[in-house]
């Protein structure tokens, strides 16, 4: 497992805390998933009311008690921010509330696809890195932007698999493979768009260090079972990557050798 800003996580799954049917189901889903990180949002809060969870999910203190009880690393995010200024302000508030320098940086640039704004993202990343934050930028598979983020001080990249909440999986496999190969020493987390456990296994097999998801678990008919399925898929993908998979061939190759075959 690769380090994330000097921290070695016990697992390669990060899970969001929004949209669950109830706090009890959210807690059970986290425990079933084996997730190492919980992402939480400050944008939707009113004095920490239902942090990171939809309306009607109870008080903020109750939510925070659940998260602390899970014993996970907390990764606050700037979800819903559309400008660098918004994101920086939200990040600074989150650092005070959650007492961590970790921040998942989102600066949304397109209302329909929720694609990050590369210009606002870079501006916010430069400011936050200079301010001592450990920035996890939600980005695309663009290698030029990735290099600028690394130059700004980001030591982790979080390229999207597909638009947030779409469940499409890995839309641009070539671009993601190229990005992974171009920055072999930078930890990378596939963030957004994963809908099935097979998508998570695919990302791990491609060499990514972790995956982050929310909707695929929270909006499943059985969030707890789906969380467990994703946790197992992440483990399987990581094991497969470490086992040095066979390469793709243009032609069929018999698995049973012809040597010693009886010729009739």
Tab-separated table of C-alpha atoms in Angstrom:
chain	number	residue	atom	x	y	z
A	1	UNK	CA	0.000	0.000	0.000
A	2	UNK	CA	1.398	3.373	-1.022
A	3	UNK	CA	1.760	6.283	1.401
A	4	UNK	CA	-0.628	9.207	1.243
A	5	UNK	CA	1.265	12.211	2.591
A	6	UNK	CA	3.286	9.937	4.850
A	7	UNK	CA	0.299	7.886	6.025
A	8	UNK	CA	0.059	4.228	5.046
A	9	UNK	CA	-3.609	3.287	4.948
A	10	UNK	CA	-4.732	-0.206	5.977
A	11	UNK	CA	-6.899	-0.545	2.870
A	12	UNK	CA	-7.418	0.836	-0.612
A	13	UNK	CA	-11.068	1.880	-0.384
A	14	UNK	CA	-12.377	5.338	0.449
A	15	UNK	CA	-16.111	5.744	1.008
A	16	UNK	CA	-18.392	8.774	1.068
A	17	UNK	CA	-20.957	9.508	3.751
A	18	UNK	CA	-23.818	11.059	1.739
A	19	UNK	CA	-27.259	9.802	0.676
A	20	UNK	CA	-27.604	6.718	2.891
A	21	UNK	CA	-31.138	5.763	3.944
A	22	UNK	CA	-30.206	6.095	7.627
A	23	UNK	CA	-27.209	6.628	9.904
A	24	UNK	CA	-27.409	2.990	11.019
A	25	UNK	CA	-27.185	1.739	7.428
A	26	UNK	CA	-24.289	4.085	6.737
A	27	UNK	CA	-22.401	2.745	9.751
A	28	UNK	CA	-23.084	-0.873	8.776
A	29	UNK	CA	-22.000	-0.207	5.182
A	30	UNK	CA	-18.700	1.270	6.334
A	31	UNK	CA	-17.996	-1.690	8.569
A	32	UNK	CA	-18.854	-4.146	5.768
A	33	UNK	CA	-16.687	-2.342	3.211
A	34	UNK	CA	-13.421	-2.345	5.124
A	35	UNK	CA	-12.929	1.258	3.971
A	36	UNK	CA	-9.894	3.044	5.379
A	37	UNK	CA	-11.093	6.609	4.743
A	38	UNK	CA	-14.427	8.392	5.168
A	39	UNK	CA	-15.039	11.492	3.069
A	40	UNK	CA	-17.208	14.182	4.628
A	41	UNK	CA	-18.583	17.412	3.231
A	42	UNK	CA	-18.867	20.779	4.934
A	43	UNK	CA	-20.777	22.431	2.093
A	44	UNK	CA	-24.184	21.042	2.997
A	45	UNK	CA	-23.875	21.750	6.699
A	46	UNK	CA	-25.705	24.153	8.951
A	47	UNK	CA	-23.574	24.110	12.051
A	48	UNK	CA	-22.490	20.534	11.297
A	49	UNK	CA	-26.115	19.426	10.975
A	50	UNK	CA	-26.022	16.033	9.276
A	51	UNK	CA	-22.461	16.430	8.048
A	52	UNK	CA	-22.051	14.915	4.638
A	53	UNK	CA	-25.479	13.291	4.791
A	54	UNK	CA	-28.715	14.467	3.257
A	55	UNK	CA	-31.439	16.421	4.981
A	56	UNK	CA	-33.155	14.652	7.836
A	57	UNK	CA	-30.152	12.523	8.778
A	58	UNK	CA	-29.976	13.792	12.351
A	59	UNK	CA	-27.731	16.178	14.215
A	60	UNK	CA	-24.171	16.866	13.275
A	61	UNK	CA	-22.840	15.671	16.625
A	62	UNK	CA	-24.541	12.294	16.191
A	63	UNK	CA	-23.013	11.960	12.741
A	64	UNK	CA	-19.580	12.924	14.003
A	65	UNK	CA	-19.866	10.386	16.817
A	66	UNK	CA	-20.554	7.650	14.233
A	67	UNK	CA	-17.549	8.633	12.130
A	68	UNK	CA	-15.222	8.757	15.129
A	69	UNK	CA	-16.566	5.407	16.302
A	70	UNK	CA	-15.540	3.818	13.017
A	71	UNK	CA	-11.902	4.724	13.685
A	72	UNK	CA	-11.273	5.811	10.096
A	73	UNK	CA	-9.134	8.531	8.598
A	74	UNK	CA	-11.361	11.503	7.707
A	75	UNK	CA	-10.995	13.257	4.356
A	76	UNK	CA	-13.095	16.452	4.249
A	77	UNK	CA	-14.042	17.661	0.783
A	78	UNK	CA	-15.055	20.907	-0.881
A	79	UNK	CA	-18.038	19.371	-2.692
A	80	UNK	CA	-20.303	21.895	-4.359
A	81	UNK	CA	-17.671	24.608	-4.747
A	82	UNK	CA	-17.531	26.302	-8.147
A	83	UNK	CA	-14.725	28.819	-7.624
A	84	UNK	CA	-11.241	28.672	-6.174
A	85	UNK	CA	-12.190	31.216	-3.514
A	86	UNK	CA	-15.171	29.114	-2.411
A	87	UNK	CA	-13.036	25.981	-2.240
A	88	UNK	CA	-10.238	27.624	-0.261
A	89	UNK	CA	-12.679	29.092	2.264
A	90	UNK	CA	-14.456	25.761	2.660
A	91	UNK	CA	-11.152	23.921	3.079
A	92	UNK	CA	-10.032	26.270	5.835
A	93	UNK	CA	-13.330	25.826	7.658
A	94	UNK	CA	-13.080	22.048	7.286
A	95	UNK	CA	-9.579	22.032	8.766
A	96	UNK	CA	-10.896	23.698	11.899
A	97	UNK	CA	-13.989	21.498	12.208
A	98	UNK	CA	-12.400	18.134	11.428
A	99	UNK	CA	-8.908	18.898	12.758
A	100	UNK	CA	-7.001	17.576	9.760
A	101	UNK	CA	-4.795	19.038	7.040
A	102	UNK	CA	-6.154	16.530	4.531
A	103	UNK	CA	-8.594	17.990	2.010
A	104	UNK	CA	-10.227	16.547	-1.065
A	105	UNK	CA	-10.272	19.532	-3.382
A	106	UNK	CA	-13.240	19.875	-5.736
A	107	UNK	CA	-13.816	22.927	-7.930
A	108	UNK	CA	-16.697	22.084	-10.243
A	109	UNK	CA	-16.640	23.672	-13.686
A	110	UNK	CA	-19.549	22.087	-15.557
A	111	UNK	CA	-23.057	21.750	-14.159
A	112	UNK	CA	-24.080	18.668	-16.155
A	113	UNK	CA	-20.953	16.510	-16.093
A	114	UNK	CA	-19.595	17.906	-12.797
A	115	UNK	CA	-16.200	18.003	-14.494
A	116	UNK	CA	-13.628	19.929	-12.474
A	117	UNK	CA	-12.646	23.431	-13.540
A	118	UNK	CA	-8.921	23.029	-14.309
A	119	UNK	CA	-8.128	26.711	-13.839
A	120	UNK	CA	-9.962	27.094	-10.538
A	121	UNK	CA	-8.636	23.750	-9.335
A	122	UNK	CA	-5.020	24.723	-9.946
A	123	UNK	CA	-5.498	28.147	-8.360
A	124	UNK	CA	-7.046	26.626	-5.230
A	125	UNK	CA	-4.422	23.867	-5.064
A	126	UNK	CA	-1.576	26.392	-5.167
A	127	UNK	CA	-3.134	28.396	-2.342
A	128	UNK	CA	-3.943	25.413	-0.142
A	129	UNK	CA	-0.573	23.693	-0.615
A	130	UNK	CA	1.172	26.931	0.345
A	131	UNK	CA	-1.108	27.063	3.403
A	132	UNK	CA	0.062	23.659	4.632
A	133	UNK	CA	-2.814	21.515	3.392
A	134	UNK	CA	-2.331	17.984	2.110
A	135	UNK	CA	-4.390	18.299	-1.047
A	136	UNK	CA	-6.202	15.443	-2.804
A	137	UNK	CA	-7.333	17.147	-6.051
A	138	UNK	CA	-10.359	15.799	-7.937
A	139	UNK	CA	-9.119	16.109	-11.503
A	140	UNK	CA	-9.419	14.632	-14.985
A	141	UNK	CA	-6.966	12.357	-16.787
A	142	UNK	CA	-5.277	15.415	-18.389
A	143	UNK	CA	-1.507	14.974	-17.995
A	144	UNK	CA	-0.726	18.678	-18.380
A	145	UNK	CA	-3.064	19.574	-15.529
A	146	UNK	CA	-1.679	16.682	-13.483
A	147	UNK	CA	1.859	18.025	-13.854
A	148	UNK	CA	0.753	21.518	-12.836
A	149	UNK	CA	-0.946	20.112	-9.735
A	150	UNK	CA	2.166	18.149	-8.790
A	151	UNK	CA	4.297	21.249	-9.345
A	152	UNK	CA	1.919	23.163	-7.055
A	153	UNK	CA	2.655	20.709	-4.247
A	154	UNK	CA	-0.009	18.006	-4.607
A	155	UNK	CA	1.438	14.600	-3.712
A	156	UNK	CA	-1.735	12.698	-4.583
A	157	UNK	CA	-3.956	12.841	-7.669
A	158	UNK	CA	-7.607	11.801	-7.867
A	159	UNK	CA	-8.597	11.404	-11.537
A	160	UNK	CA	-12.255	10.775	-12.279
A	161	UNK	CA	-13.426	7.499	-13.735
A	162	UNK	CA	-16.602	9.106	-15.082
A	163	UNK	CA	-18.957	11.938	-14.060
A	164	UNK	CA	-19.851	11.957	-10.364
A	165	UNK	CA	-22.785	9.686	-9.605
A	166	UNK	CA	-23.046	8.351	-13.165
A	167	UNK	CA	-22.023	4.751	-12.454
A	168	UNK	CA	-20.378	4.517	-15.886
A	169	UNK	CA	-17.089	3.091	-14.641
A	170	UNK	CA	-13.794	3.933	-16.345
A	171	UNK	CA	-14.779	6.038	-19.350
A	172	UNK	CA	-11.328	6.754	-20.776
A	173	UNK	CA	-9.209	3.705	-20.118
A	174	UNK	CA	-6.420	4.812	-22.454
A	175	UNK	CA	-6.188	8.221	-20.799
A	176	UNK	CA	-6.176	6.737	-17.317
A	177	UNK	CA	-3.531	4.161	-18.219
A	178	UNK	CA	-1.376	6.895	-19.748
A	179	UNK	CA	-1.770	9.092	-16.673
A	180	UNK	CA	-0.837	6.226	-14.359
A	181	UNK	CA	2.260	5.453	-16.447
A	182	UNK	CA	3.313	9.120	-16.641
A	183	UNK	CA	3.408	9.589	-12.860
A	184	UNK	CA	4.586	6.265	-11.429
A	185	UNK	CA	5.657	7.754	-8.098
A	186	UNK	CA	2.462	9.706	-7.378
A	187	UNK	CA	-0.298	7.891	-5.445
A	188	UNK	CA	-3.528	7.969	-7.457
A	189	UNK	CA	-7.124	7.371	-6.428
A	190	UNK	CA	-9.883	6.780	-8.958
A	191	UNK	CA	-12.632	9.123	-7.808
A	192	UNK	CA	-16.179	9.353	-9.165
A	193	UNK	CA	-18.264	7.408	-11.635
A	194	UNK	CA	-17.776	3.872	-10.332
A	195	UNK	CA	-21.030	1.940	-10.333
A	196	UNK	CA	-20.130	-1.730	-9.961
A	197	UNK	CA	-17.559	-3.677	-7.946
A	198	UNK	CA	-16.029	-4.800	-11.246
A	199	UNK	CA	-15.221	-1.144	-12.003
A	200	UNK	CA	-13.263	-0.904	-8.756
A	201	UNK	CA	-11.396	-4.145	-9.448
A	202	UNK	CA	-10.584	-2.851	-12.929
A	203	UNK	CA	-9.099	0.354	-11.511
A	204	UNK	CA	-6.925	-1.559	-9.068
A	205	UNK	CA	-5.776	-3.956	-11.784
A	206	UNK	CA	-4.695	-0.930	-13.840
A	207	UNK	CA	-2.319	0.061	-11.062
A	208	UNK	CA	-4.258	2.727	-9.188
A	209	UNK	CA	-3.653	2.854	-5.461
A	210	UNK	CA	-7.205	3.256	-4.191
A	211	UNK	CA	-10.763	4.052	-5.223
A	212	UNK	CA	-13.264	6.518	-3.803
A	213	UNK	CA	-17.009	6.032	-4.224
A	214	UNK	CA	-20.293	6.971	-2.612
A	215	UNK	CA	-23.433	6.743	-4.765
A	216	UNK	CA	-22.799	3.156	-5.901
A	217	UNK	CA	-23.063	1.993	-2.286
A	218	UNK	CA	-25.446	4.519	-0.729
A	219	UNK	CA	-28.039	4.254	-3.535
A	220	UNK	CA	-27.931	0.470	-3.900
A	221	UNK	CA	-30.978	-1.538	-2.903
A	222	UNK	CA	-28.836	-3.098	-0.160
A	223	UNK	CA	-26.042	-0.644	0.689
A	224	UNK	CA	-24.411	-2.970	3.202
A	225	UNK	CA	-24.139	-5.889	0.776
A	226	UNK	CA	-22.890	-3.578	-1.974
A	227	UNK	CA	-20.286	-2.092	0.353
A	228	UNK	CA	-18.969	-5.552	1.134
A	229	UNK	CA	-18.917	-6.409	-2.590
A	230	UNK	CA	-16.846	-3.311	-3.361
A	231	UNK	CA	-14.464	-4.065	-0.512
A	232	UNK	CA	-13.845	-7.578	-1.851
A	233	UNK	CA	-13.463	-6.270	-5.420
A	234	UNK	CA	-10.806	-3.766	-4.353
A	235	UNK	CA	-8.873	-6.519	-2.615
A	236	UNK	CA	-9.170	-8.816	-5.639
A	237	UNK	CA	-7.995	-6.103	-8.038
A	238	UNK	CA	-4.985	-5.259	-5.885
A	239	UNK	CA	-4.035	-8.924	-5.553
A	240	UNK	CA	-4.370	-9.418	-9.311
A	241	UNK	CA	-2.147	-6.413	-10.021
A	242	UNK	CA	0.494	-7.716	-7.641
A	243	UNK	CA	0.372	-11.162	-9.259
A	244	UNK	CA	1.701	-9.792	-12.581
A	245	UNK	CA	-1.218	-10.662	-14.920
A	246	UNK	CA	-0.581	-12.382	-18.233
A	247	UNK	CA	-0.541	-10.164	-21.297
A	248	UNK	CA	-3.230	-9.986	-23.962
A	249	UNK	CA	-2.583	-12.174	-27.020
A	250	UNK	CA	-3.755	-11.826	-30.592
A	251	UNK	CA	-4.403	-15.536	-31.012
A	252	UNK	CA	-5.630	-18.446	-28.937
A	253	UNK	CA	-3.005	-20.499	-27.103
A	254	UNK	CA	-3.961	-23.953	-25.814
A	255	UNK	CA	-3.697	-24.325	-22.076
A	256	UNK	CA	-3.120	-28.075	-22.418
A	257	UNK	CA	0.279	-28.837	-24.007
A	258	UNK	CA	0.377	-30.958	-27.133
A	259	UNK	CA	3.528	-32.757	-25.945
A	260	UNK	CA	2.640	-36.303	-24.943
A	261	UNK	CA	-0.727	-36.257	-26.706
A	262	UNK	CA	-1.840	-39.644	-27.982
A	263	UNK	CA	-2.169	-39.587	-31.776
A	264	UNK	CA	-4.778	-42.008	-33.042
